[in-house]
Short mmCIF file of C-alpha atoms in Angstrom, two decimals:
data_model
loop_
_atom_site.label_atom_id
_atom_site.label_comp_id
_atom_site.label_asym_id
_atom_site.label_seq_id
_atom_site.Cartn_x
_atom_site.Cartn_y
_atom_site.Cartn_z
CA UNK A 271 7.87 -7.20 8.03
CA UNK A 272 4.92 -7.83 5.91
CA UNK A 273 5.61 -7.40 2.16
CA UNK A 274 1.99 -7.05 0.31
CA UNK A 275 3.53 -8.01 -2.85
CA UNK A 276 4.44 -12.00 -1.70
CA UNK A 277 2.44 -14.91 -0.08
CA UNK A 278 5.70 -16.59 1.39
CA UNK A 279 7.43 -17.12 -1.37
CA UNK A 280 5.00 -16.55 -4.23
CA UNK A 281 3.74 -13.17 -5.78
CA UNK A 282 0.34 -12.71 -4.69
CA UNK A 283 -2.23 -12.62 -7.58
CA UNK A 284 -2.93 -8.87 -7.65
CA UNK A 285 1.00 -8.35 -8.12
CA UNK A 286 1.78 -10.57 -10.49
CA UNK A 287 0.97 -8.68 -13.73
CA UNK A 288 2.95 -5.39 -12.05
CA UNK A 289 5.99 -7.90 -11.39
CA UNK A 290 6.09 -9.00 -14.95
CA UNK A 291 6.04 -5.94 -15.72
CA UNK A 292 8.91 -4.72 -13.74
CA UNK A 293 11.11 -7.68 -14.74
CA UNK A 294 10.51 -6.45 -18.79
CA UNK A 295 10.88 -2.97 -18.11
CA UNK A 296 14.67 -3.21 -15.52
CA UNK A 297 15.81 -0.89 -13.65
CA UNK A 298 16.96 1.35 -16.27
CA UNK A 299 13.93 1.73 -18.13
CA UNK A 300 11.81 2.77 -15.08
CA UNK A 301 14.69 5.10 -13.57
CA UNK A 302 14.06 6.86 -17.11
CA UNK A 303 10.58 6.82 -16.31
CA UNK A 304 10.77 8.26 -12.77
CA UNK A 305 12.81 10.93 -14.52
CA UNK A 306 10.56 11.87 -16.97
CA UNK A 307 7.39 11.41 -14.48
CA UNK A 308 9.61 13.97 -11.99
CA UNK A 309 10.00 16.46 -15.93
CA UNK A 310 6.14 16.61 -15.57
CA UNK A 311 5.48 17.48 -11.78
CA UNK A 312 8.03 20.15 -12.54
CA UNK A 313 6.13 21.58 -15.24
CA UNK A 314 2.15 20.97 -14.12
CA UNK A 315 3.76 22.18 -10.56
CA UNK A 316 2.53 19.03 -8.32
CA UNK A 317 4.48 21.01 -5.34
CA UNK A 318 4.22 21.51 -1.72
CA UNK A 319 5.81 24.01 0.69
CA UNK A 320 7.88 23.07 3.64
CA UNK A 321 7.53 25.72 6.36
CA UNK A 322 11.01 27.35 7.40
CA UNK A 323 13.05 26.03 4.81
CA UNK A 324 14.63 28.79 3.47
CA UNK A 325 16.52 26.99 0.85
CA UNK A 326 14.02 25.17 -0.94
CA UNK A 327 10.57 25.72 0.51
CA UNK A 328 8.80 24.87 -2.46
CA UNK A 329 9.37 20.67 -3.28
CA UNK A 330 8.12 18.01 -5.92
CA UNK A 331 6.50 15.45 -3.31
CA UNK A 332 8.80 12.37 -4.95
CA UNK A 333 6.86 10.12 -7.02
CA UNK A 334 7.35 6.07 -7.19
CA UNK A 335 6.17 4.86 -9.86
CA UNK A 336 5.31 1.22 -8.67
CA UNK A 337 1.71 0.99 -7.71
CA UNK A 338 0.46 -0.27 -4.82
CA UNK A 339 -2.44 -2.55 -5.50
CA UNK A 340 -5.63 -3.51 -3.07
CA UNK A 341 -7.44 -6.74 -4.24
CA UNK A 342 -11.36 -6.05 -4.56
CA UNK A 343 -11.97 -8.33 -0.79
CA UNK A 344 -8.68 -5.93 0.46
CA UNK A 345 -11.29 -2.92 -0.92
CA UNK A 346 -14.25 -4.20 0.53
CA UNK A 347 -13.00 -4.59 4.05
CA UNK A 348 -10.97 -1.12 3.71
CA UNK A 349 -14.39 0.80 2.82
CA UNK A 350 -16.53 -0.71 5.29
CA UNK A 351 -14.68 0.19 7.76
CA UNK A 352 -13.71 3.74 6.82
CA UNK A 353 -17.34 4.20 6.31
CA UNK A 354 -18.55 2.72 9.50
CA UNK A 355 -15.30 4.87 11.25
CA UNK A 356 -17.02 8.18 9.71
CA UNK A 357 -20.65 7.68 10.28
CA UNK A 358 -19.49 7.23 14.06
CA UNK A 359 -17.24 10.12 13.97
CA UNK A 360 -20.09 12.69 12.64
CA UNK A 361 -22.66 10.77 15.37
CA UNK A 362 -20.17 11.99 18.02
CA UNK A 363 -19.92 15.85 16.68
CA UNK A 364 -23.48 16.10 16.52
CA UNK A 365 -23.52 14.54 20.05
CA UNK A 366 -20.43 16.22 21.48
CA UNK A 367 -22.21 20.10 20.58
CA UNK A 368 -25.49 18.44 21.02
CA UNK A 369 -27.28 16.86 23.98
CA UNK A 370 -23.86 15.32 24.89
CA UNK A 371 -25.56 11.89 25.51
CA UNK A 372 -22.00 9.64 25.86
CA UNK A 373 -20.69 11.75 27.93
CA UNK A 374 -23.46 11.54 30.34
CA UNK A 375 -23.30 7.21 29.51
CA UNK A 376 -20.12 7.70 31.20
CA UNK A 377 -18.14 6.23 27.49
CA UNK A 378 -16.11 10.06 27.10
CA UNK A 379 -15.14 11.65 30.18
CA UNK A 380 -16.20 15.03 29.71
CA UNK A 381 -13.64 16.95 30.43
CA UNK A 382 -11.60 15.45 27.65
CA UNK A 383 -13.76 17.14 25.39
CA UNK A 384 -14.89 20.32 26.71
CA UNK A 385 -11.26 21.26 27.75
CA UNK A 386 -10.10 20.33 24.44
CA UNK A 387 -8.14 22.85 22.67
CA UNK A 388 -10.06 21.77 19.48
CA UNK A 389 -13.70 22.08 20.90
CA UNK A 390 -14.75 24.89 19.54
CA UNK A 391 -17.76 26.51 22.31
CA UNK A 392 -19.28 28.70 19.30
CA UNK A 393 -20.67 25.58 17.69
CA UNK A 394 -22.43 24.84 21.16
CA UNK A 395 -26.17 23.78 20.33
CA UNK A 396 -25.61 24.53 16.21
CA UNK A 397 -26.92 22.16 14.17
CA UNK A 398 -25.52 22.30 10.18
CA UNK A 399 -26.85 20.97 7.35
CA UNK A 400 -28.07 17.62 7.02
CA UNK A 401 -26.30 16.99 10.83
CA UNK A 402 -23.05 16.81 9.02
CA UNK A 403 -19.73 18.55 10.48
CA UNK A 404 -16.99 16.60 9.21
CA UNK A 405 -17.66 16.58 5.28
CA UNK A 406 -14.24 14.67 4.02
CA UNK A 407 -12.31 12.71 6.26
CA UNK A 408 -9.35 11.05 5.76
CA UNK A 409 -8.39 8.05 7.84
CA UNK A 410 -4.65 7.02 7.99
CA UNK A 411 -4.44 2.73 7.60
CA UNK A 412 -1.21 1.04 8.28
CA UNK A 413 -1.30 -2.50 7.74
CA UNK A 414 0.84 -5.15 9.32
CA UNK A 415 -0.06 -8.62 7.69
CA UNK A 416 -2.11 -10.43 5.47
CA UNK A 417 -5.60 -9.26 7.33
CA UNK A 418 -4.20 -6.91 9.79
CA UNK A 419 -5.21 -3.39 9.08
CA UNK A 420 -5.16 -0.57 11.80
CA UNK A 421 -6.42 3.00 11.96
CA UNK A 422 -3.64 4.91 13.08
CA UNK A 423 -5.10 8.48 13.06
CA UNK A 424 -8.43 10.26 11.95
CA UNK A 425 -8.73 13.56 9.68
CA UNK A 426 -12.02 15.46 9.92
CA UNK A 427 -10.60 19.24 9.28
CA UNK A 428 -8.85 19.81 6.54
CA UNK A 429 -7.73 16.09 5.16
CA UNK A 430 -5.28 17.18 2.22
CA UNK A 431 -3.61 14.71 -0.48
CA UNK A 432 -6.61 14.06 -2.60
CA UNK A 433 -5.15 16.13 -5.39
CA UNK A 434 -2.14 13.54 -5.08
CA UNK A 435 -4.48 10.49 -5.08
CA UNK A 436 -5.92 12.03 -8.40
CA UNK A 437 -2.31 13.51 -10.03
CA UNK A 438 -0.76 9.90 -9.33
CA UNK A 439 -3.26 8.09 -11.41
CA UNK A 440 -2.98 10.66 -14.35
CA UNK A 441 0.63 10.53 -14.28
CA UNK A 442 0.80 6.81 -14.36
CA UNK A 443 -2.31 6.67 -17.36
CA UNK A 444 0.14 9.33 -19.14
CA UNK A 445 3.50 7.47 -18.70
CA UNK A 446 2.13 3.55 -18.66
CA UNK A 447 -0.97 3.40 -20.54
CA UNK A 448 -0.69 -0.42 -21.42
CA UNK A 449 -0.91 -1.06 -17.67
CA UNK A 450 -4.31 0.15 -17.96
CA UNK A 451 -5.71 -1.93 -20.99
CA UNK A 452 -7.12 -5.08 -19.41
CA UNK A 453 -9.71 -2.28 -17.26
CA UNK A 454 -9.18 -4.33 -13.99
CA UNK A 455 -7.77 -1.28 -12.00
CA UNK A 456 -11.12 0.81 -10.41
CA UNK A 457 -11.20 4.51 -12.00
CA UNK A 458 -11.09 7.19 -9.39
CA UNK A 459 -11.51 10.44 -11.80
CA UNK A 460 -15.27 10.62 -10.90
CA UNK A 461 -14.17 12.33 -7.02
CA UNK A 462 -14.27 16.21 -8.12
CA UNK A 463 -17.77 15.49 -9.06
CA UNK A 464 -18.81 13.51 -5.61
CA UNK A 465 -16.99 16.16 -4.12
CA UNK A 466 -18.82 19.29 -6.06
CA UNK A 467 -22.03 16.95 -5.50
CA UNK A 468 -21.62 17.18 -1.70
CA UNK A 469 -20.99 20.62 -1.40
CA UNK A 470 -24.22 21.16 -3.80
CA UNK A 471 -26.25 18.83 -1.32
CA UNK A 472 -25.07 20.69 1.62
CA UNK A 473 -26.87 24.27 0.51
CA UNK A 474 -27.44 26.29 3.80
CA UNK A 475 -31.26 27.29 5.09
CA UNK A 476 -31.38 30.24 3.32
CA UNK A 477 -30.19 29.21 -0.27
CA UNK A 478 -32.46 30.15 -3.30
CA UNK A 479 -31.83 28.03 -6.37
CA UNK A 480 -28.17 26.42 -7.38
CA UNK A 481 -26.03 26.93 -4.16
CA UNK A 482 -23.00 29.23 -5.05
CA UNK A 483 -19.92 27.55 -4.11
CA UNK A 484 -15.79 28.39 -3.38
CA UNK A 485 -12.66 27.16 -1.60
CA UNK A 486 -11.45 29.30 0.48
CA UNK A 487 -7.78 28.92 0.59
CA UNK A 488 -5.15 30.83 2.94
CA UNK A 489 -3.13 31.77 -0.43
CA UNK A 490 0.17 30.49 -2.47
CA UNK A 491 2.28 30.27 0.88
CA UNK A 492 0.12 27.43 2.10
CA UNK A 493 1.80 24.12 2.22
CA UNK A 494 -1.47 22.60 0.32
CA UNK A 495 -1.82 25.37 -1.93
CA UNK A 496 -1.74 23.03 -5.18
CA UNK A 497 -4.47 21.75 -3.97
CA UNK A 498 -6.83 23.88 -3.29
CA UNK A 499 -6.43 25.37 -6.81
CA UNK A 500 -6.61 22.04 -8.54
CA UNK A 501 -9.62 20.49 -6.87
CA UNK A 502 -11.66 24.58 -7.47
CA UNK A 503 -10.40 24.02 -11.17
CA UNK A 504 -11.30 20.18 -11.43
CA UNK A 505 -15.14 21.34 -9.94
CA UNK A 506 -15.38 24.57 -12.11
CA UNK A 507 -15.52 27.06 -8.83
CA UNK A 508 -13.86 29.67 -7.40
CA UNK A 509 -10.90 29.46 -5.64
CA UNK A 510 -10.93 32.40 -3.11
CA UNK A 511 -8.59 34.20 -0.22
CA UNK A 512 -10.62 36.29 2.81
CA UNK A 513 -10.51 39.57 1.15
CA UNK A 514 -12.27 38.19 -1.60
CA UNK A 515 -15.19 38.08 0.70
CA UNK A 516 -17.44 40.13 3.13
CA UNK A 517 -20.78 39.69 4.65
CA UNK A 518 -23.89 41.39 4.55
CA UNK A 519 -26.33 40.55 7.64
CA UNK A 520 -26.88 36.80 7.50
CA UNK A 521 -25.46 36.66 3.83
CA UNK A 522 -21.52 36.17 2.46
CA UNK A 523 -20.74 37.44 -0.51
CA UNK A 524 -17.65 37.61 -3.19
CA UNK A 525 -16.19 40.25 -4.66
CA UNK A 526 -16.23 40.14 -8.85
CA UNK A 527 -15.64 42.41 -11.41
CA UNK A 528 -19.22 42.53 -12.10
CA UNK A 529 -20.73 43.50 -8.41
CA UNK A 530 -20.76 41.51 -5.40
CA UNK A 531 -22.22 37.53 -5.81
CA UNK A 532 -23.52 36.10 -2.88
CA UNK A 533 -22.06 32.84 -1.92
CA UNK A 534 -23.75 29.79 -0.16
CA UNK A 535 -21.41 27.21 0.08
CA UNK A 536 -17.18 27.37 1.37
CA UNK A 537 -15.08 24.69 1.20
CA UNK A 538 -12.57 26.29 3.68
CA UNK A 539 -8.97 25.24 3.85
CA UNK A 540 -8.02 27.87 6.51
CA UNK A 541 -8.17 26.25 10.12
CA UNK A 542 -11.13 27.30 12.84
CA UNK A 543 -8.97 30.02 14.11
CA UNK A 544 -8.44 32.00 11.21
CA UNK A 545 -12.00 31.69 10.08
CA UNK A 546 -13.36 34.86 11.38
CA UNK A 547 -11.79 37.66 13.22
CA UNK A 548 -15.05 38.66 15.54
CA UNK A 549 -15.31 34.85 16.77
CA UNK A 550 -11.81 33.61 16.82
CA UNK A 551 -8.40 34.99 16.30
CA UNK A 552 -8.56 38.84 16.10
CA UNK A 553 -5.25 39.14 14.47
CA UNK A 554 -6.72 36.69 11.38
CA UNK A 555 -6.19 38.04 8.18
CA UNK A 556 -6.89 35.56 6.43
CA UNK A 557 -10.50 35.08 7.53
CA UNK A 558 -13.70 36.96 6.94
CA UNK A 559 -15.12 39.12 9.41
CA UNK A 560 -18.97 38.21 10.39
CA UNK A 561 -18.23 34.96 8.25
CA UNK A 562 -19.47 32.75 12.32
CA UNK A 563 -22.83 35.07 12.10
CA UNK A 564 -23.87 34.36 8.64
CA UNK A 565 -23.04 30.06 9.09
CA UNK A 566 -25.35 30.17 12.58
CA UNK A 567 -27.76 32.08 10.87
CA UNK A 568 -28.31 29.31 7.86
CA UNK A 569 -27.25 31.92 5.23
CA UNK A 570 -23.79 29.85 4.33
CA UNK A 571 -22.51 26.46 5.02
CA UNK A 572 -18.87 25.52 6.17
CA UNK A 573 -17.33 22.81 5.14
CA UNK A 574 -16.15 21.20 6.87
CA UNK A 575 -17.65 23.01 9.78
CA UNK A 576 -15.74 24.68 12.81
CA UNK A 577 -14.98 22.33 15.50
CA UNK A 578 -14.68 19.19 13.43
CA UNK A 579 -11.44 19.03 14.41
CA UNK A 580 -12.42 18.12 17.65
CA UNK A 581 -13.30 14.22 16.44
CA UNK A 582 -9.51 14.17 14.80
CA UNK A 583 -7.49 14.78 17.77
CA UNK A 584 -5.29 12.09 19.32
CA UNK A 585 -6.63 12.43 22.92
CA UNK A 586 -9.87 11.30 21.06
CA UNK A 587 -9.20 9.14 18.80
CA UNK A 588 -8.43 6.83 21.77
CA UNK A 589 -12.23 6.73 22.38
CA UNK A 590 -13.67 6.37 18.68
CA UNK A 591 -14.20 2.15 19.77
CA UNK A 592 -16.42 3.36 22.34
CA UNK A 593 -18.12 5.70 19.63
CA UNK A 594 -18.66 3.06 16.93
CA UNK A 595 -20.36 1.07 19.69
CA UNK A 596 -21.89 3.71 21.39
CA UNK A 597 -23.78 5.76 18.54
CA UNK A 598 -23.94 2.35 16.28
CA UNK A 599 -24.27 -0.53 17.89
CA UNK A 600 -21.29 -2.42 16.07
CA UNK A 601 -17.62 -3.45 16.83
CA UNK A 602 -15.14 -1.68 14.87
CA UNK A 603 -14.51 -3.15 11.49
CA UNK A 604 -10.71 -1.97 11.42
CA UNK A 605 -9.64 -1.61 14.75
CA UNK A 606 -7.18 1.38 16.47
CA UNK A 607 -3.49 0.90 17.10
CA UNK A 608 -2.98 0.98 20.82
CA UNK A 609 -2.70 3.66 22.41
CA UNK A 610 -1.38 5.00 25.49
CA UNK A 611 -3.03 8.30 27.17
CA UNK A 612 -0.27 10.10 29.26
CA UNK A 613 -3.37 12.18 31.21
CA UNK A 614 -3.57 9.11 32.74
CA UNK A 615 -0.76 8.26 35.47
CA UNK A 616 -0.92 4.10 34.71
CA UNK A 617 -0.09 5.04 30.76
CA UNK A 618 2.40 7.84 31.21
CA UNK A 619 4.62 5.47 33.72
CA UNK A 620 4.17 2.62 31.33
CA UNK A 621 5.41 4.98 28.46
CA UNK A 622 8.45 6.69 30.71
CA UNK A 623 9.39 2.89 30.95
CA UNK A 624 9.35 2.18 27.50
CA UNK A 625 10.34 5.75 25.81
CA UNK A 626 13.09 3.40 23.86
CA UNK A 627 10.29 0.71 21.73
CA UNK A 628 7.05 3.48 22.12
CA UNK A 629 6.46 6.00 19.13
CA UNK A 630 4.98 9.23 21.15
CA UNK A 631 3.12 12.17 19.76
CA UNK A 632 1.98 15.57 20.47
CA UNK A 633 -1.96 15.13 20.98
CA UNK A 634 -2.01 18.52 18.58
CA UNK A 635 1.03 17.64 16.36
CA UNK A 636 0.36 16.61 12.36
CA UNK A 637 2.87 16.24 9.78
CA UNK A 638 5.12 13.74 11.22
CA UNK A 639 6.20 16.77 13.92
CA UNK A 640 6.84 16.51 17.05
CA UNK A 641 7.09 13.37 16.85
CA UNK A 642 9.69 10.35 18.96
CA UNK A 643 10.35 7.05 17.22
CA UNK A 644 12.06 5.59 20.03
CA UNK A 645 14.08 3.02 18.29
CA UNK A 646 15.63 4.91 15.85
CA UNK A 647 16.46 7.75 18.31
CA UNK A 648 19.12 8.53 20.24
CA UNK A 649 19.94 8.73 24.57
CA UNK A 650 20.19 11.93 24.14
CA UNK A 651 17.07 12.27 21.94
CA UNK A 652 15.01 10.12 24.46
CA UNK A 653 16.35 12.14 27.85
CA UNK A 654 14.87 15.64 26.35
CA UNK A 655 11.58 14.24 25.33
CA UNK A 656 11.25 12.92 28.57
CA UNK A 657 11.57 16.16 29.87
CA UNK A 658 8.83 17.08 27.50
CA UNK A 659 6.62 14.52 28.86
CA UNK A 660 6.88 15.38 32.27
CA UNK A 661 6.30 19.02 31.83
CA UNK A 662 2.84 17.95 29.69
CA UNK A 663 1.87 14.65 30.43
CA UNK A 664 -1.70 15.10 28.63
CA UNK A 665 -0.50 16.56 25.45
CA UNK A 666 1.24 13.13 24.60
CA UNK A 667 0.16 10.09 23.09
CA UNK A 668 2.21 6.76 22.79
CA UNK A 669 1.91 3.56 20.66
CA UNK A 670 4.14 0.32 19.88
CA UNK A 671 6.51 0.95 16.86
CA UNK A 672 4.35 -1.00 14.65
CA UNK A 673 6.37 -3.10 11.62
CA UNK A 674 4.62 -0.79 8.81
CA UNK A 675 3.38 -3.06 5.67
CA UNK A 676 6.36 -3.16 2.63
CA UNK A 677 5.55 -2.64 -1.48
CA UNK A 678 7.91 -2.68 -3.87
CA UNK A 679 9.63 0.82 -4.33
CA UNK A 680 11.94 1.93 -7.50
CA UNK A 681 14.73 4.07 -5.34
CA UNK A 682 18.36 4.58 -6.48
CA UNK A 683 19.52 0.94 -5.71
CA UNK A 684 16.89 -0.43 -7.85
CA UNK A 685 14.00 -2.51 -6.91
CA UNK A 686 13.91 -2.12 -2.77
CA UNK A 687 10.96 -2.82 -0.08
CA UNK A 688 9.60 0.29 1.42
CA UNK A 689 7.29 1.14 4.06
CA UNK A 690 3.86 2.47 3.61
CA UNK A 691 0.46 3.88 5.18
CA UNK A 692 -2.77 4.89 3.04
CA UNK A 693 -5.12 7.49 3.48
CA UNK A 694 -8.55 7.03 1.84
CA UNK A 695 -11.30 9.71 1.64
CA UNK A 696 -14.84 9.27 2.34
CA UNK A 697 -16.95 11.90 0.90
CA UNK A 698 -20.04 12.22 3.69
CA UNK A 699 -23.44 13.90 3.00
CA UNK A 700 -26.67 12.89 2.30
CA UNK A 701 -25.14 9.13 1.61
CA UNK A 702 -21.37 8.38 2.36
CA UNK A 703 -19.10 7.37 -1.35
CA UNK A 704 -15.53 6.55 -1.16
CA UNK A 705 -13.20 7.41 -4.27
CA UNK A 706 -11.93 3.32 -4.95
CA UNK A 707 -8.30 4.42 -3.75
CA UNK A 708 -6.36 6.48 -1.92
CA UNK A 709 -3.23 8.38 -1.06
CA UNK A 710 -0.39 5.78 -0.30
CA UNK A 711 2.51 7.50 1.10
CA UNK A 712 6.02 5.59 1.20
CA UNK A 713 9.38 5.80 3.33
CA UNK A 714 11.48 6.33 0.81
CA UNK A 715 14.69 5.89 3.16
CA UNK A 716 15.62 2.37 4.12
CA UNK A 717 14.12 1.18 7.28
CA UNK A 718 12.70 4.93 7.89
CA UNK A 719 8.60 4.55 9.41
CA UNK A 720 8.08 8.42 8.64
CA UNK A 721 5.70 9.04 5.53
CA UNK A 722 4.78 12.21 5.80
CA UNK A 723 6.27 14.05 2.41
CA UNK A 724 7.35 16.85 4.65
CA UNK A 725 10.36 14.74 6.54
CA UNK A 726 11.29 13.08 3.32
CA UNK A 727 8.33 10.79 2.22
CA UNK A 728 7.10 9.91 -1.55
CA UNK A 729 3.78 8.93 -2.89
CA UNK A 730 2.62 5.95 -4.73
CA UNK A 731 -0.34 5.39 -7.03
CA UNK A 732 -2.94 3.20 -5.20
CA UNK A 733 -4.86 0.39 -7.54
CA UNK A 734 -8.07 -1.08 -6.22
CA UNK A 735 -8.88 -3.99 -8.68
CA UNK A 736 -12.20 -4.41 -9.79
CA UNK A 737 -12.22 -8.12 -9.90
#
């Protein structure tokens, strides 16, 4: 197991100030800390909900407050490659609605994409604003030595933990301000306005003047709810639910106290189905009805638009080598884990061999659900997800249980090695800007590979040094 903080048995440059720093503080000190950082989540109400927990659906995401740190090289590899990951991933959305041209190269089979649950058929032949349909993405990075960085999954719909990314730094800034002093960690603060910048940029056909922009959010019993309110406060717009809306002909607009107000631009939080009752589900209530008319019609932008999703699923992500090298020319910067597709009959024996070592996932699944880590499962575990697999082959995915990178974590023990992934966010538009950081997410249980705050997982604020 890789431990980012030591080169053998030396601290590695970037760490050293942060383990001086621990060894004057001790345990106690920082367990004081933790306490007092957990006092101010409570209050400012840093909180996500955990679907069907009836006893405590509402939970502080746990907080560690050892960074993790990125040298400025670790950086400049990590953005390059997120960048080059996204400009590929928005080539293929464009193509995959479009004139379809690497399916007809043979790269994608096409039935992996047209029979995709996530390809949305409305956004056949629709061309949004400036050719972008996947506005944020977030792309998951595990990291398993010195140089070795993977990209273990791609998020083009609704990428959440941004808030987090932001929240972590101010909490540290607010608890640890003489970590700050020298200036050598990167500020991230400037992302609400990159963000409000891209949703400005991406003004539909019809817009007159200063586009007129909201998040649309499903409401409070949304696991991400926290979010969508803090990142329409940080950018000064609305934060909005479907009845806050209707449409007019080609137009959407918001309900106010002072008459309607036409709005332009959505940053929607509310997945494809629930968009709009007339195109998608009928039973949506959360949607707004004639909201798929006015988007094809240029009189509102989506963002991120419907079908985006498409480029995010698992069955895909398998291909996005073939993407980068289709659409750009280049070899991936940061390549994929492996990956074996259980459509196929050679990968689904190889995994039904190996259930015990593989990690398998639902092509569909997020949130660490659904999920089999086959060496920390059990006989019994292993037999009924077999069963699974058999019944579905081509809804599962499998990949080697990788040995997930280690930073130092501050847990109940003390001072312990935990594992971690990182999600950075790359803002796309007319240019492509990355936010120097990211949401790193840490197993919190000893030897435990699952991140995801939902079965358990913390967060970490994520330095990127500037020199």
């Amino acid at each position: 197991m890789f431990n980012e903080m030591y080169d053998g048995d030396r601290i590695r440059p970037e760490y050293e100030a942060i383990a001086s720093w621990i060894e004057r503080s001790g345990a106690d000190s920082l367990h004081l800390k933790r306490a007092e950082a957990e006092r101010l989540s409570r209050k400012i109400g840093i909180t996500f909900t955990v679907y069907g927990d009836a006893g405590d659906p509402e939970r502080l995401i746990p907080f560690d407050i050892i960074p993790r740190i990125f040298s400025r090289a670790e950086w400049d590899l990590i953005e390059r490659g997120v960048k080059q990951r996204a400009g590929a991933l928005n080539a293929f959305l464009r193509d995959a609605y479009g004139p379809g041209e690497i399916f007809k190269a043979g790269r994608i089979p096409l039935d992996v994409v047209r029979g995709n649950k996530a390809f949305e058929h409305q956004m056949a032949g629709v061309e949004p604003p400036l050719g972008v349909f996947a506005h944020i993405i977030g792309v998951d990075l595990v990291r398993v030595g010195q140089n070795d960085f993977y990209v273990l999954e791609d998020n083009c719909r609704t990428p959440s933990g941004v808030s987090y990314m932001l929240e972590n730094r101010e909490m540290m800034a607010r608890i640890f301000p003489e970590l700050f002093a020298s200036g050598k960690v990167a500020p991230i603060d400037s992302y609400p306005n990159q963000l409000l910048d891209l949703l400005r940029a991406a003004r539909p056909r019809l817009c007159d003047g200063d586009p007129t922009i909201v998040v649309l959010t499903p409401g409070p019993m949304n696991s991400a709810y926290y979010e969508h309110a803090f990142l329409a406060d940080q950018m000064g717009v609305e934060l909005v639910e479907g009845p806050d809306l209707f449409t007019e002909g080609s137009r959407v607009w918001m309900r106010t106290t002072a008459g309607p107000q036409k709005v332009d631009v959505i940053y929607r939080r509310i997945d494809d189905a629930f968009l709009d009752p007339t195109c998608f589900r009928k039973d949506s209530v959360l949607g707004v009805p004639g909201l798929m008319g006015a988007y094809r019609a240029g009189g509102v932008t989506l963002v991120s638009a419907p079908g985006a999703g498409l480029a995010d699923d698992k069955a895909i992500y398998t291909y996005v080598p073939d993407m980068i090298e289709f659409y750009l020319g280049e070899t991936p910067i940061i390549p994929n884990v492996q990956t074996w597709r259980c459509a196929e009959a050679e990968d689904f024996a190889y995994t039904m061999d190996n259930l015990a070592s593989l990690v398998v996932k639902e092509v569909h699944g997020s949130g660490g659900y659904g999920m089999l880590i086959g060496p920390k499962s059990t006989k019994a575990e292993i037999e009924a997800y077999a069963d699974r697999l058999k019944a579905d082959p081509g809804a599962f995915v499998a990949q080697p249980t990788l040995s997930l990178s280690s930073t130092p974590s501050l847990v109940d023990e003390g001072i312990a090695p935990r594992h971690v992934d990182f999600r950075p966010f790359v803002l796309c538009g007319e240019k492509m800007t990355m936010a120097p950081g990211g949401l790193t997410r840490v197993a919190l249980k000893k030897g435990s590979l699952v991140v995801n705050s939902s079965q358990g997982g913390g967060v970490k604020d994520t330095w990127v040094l500037r020199y």
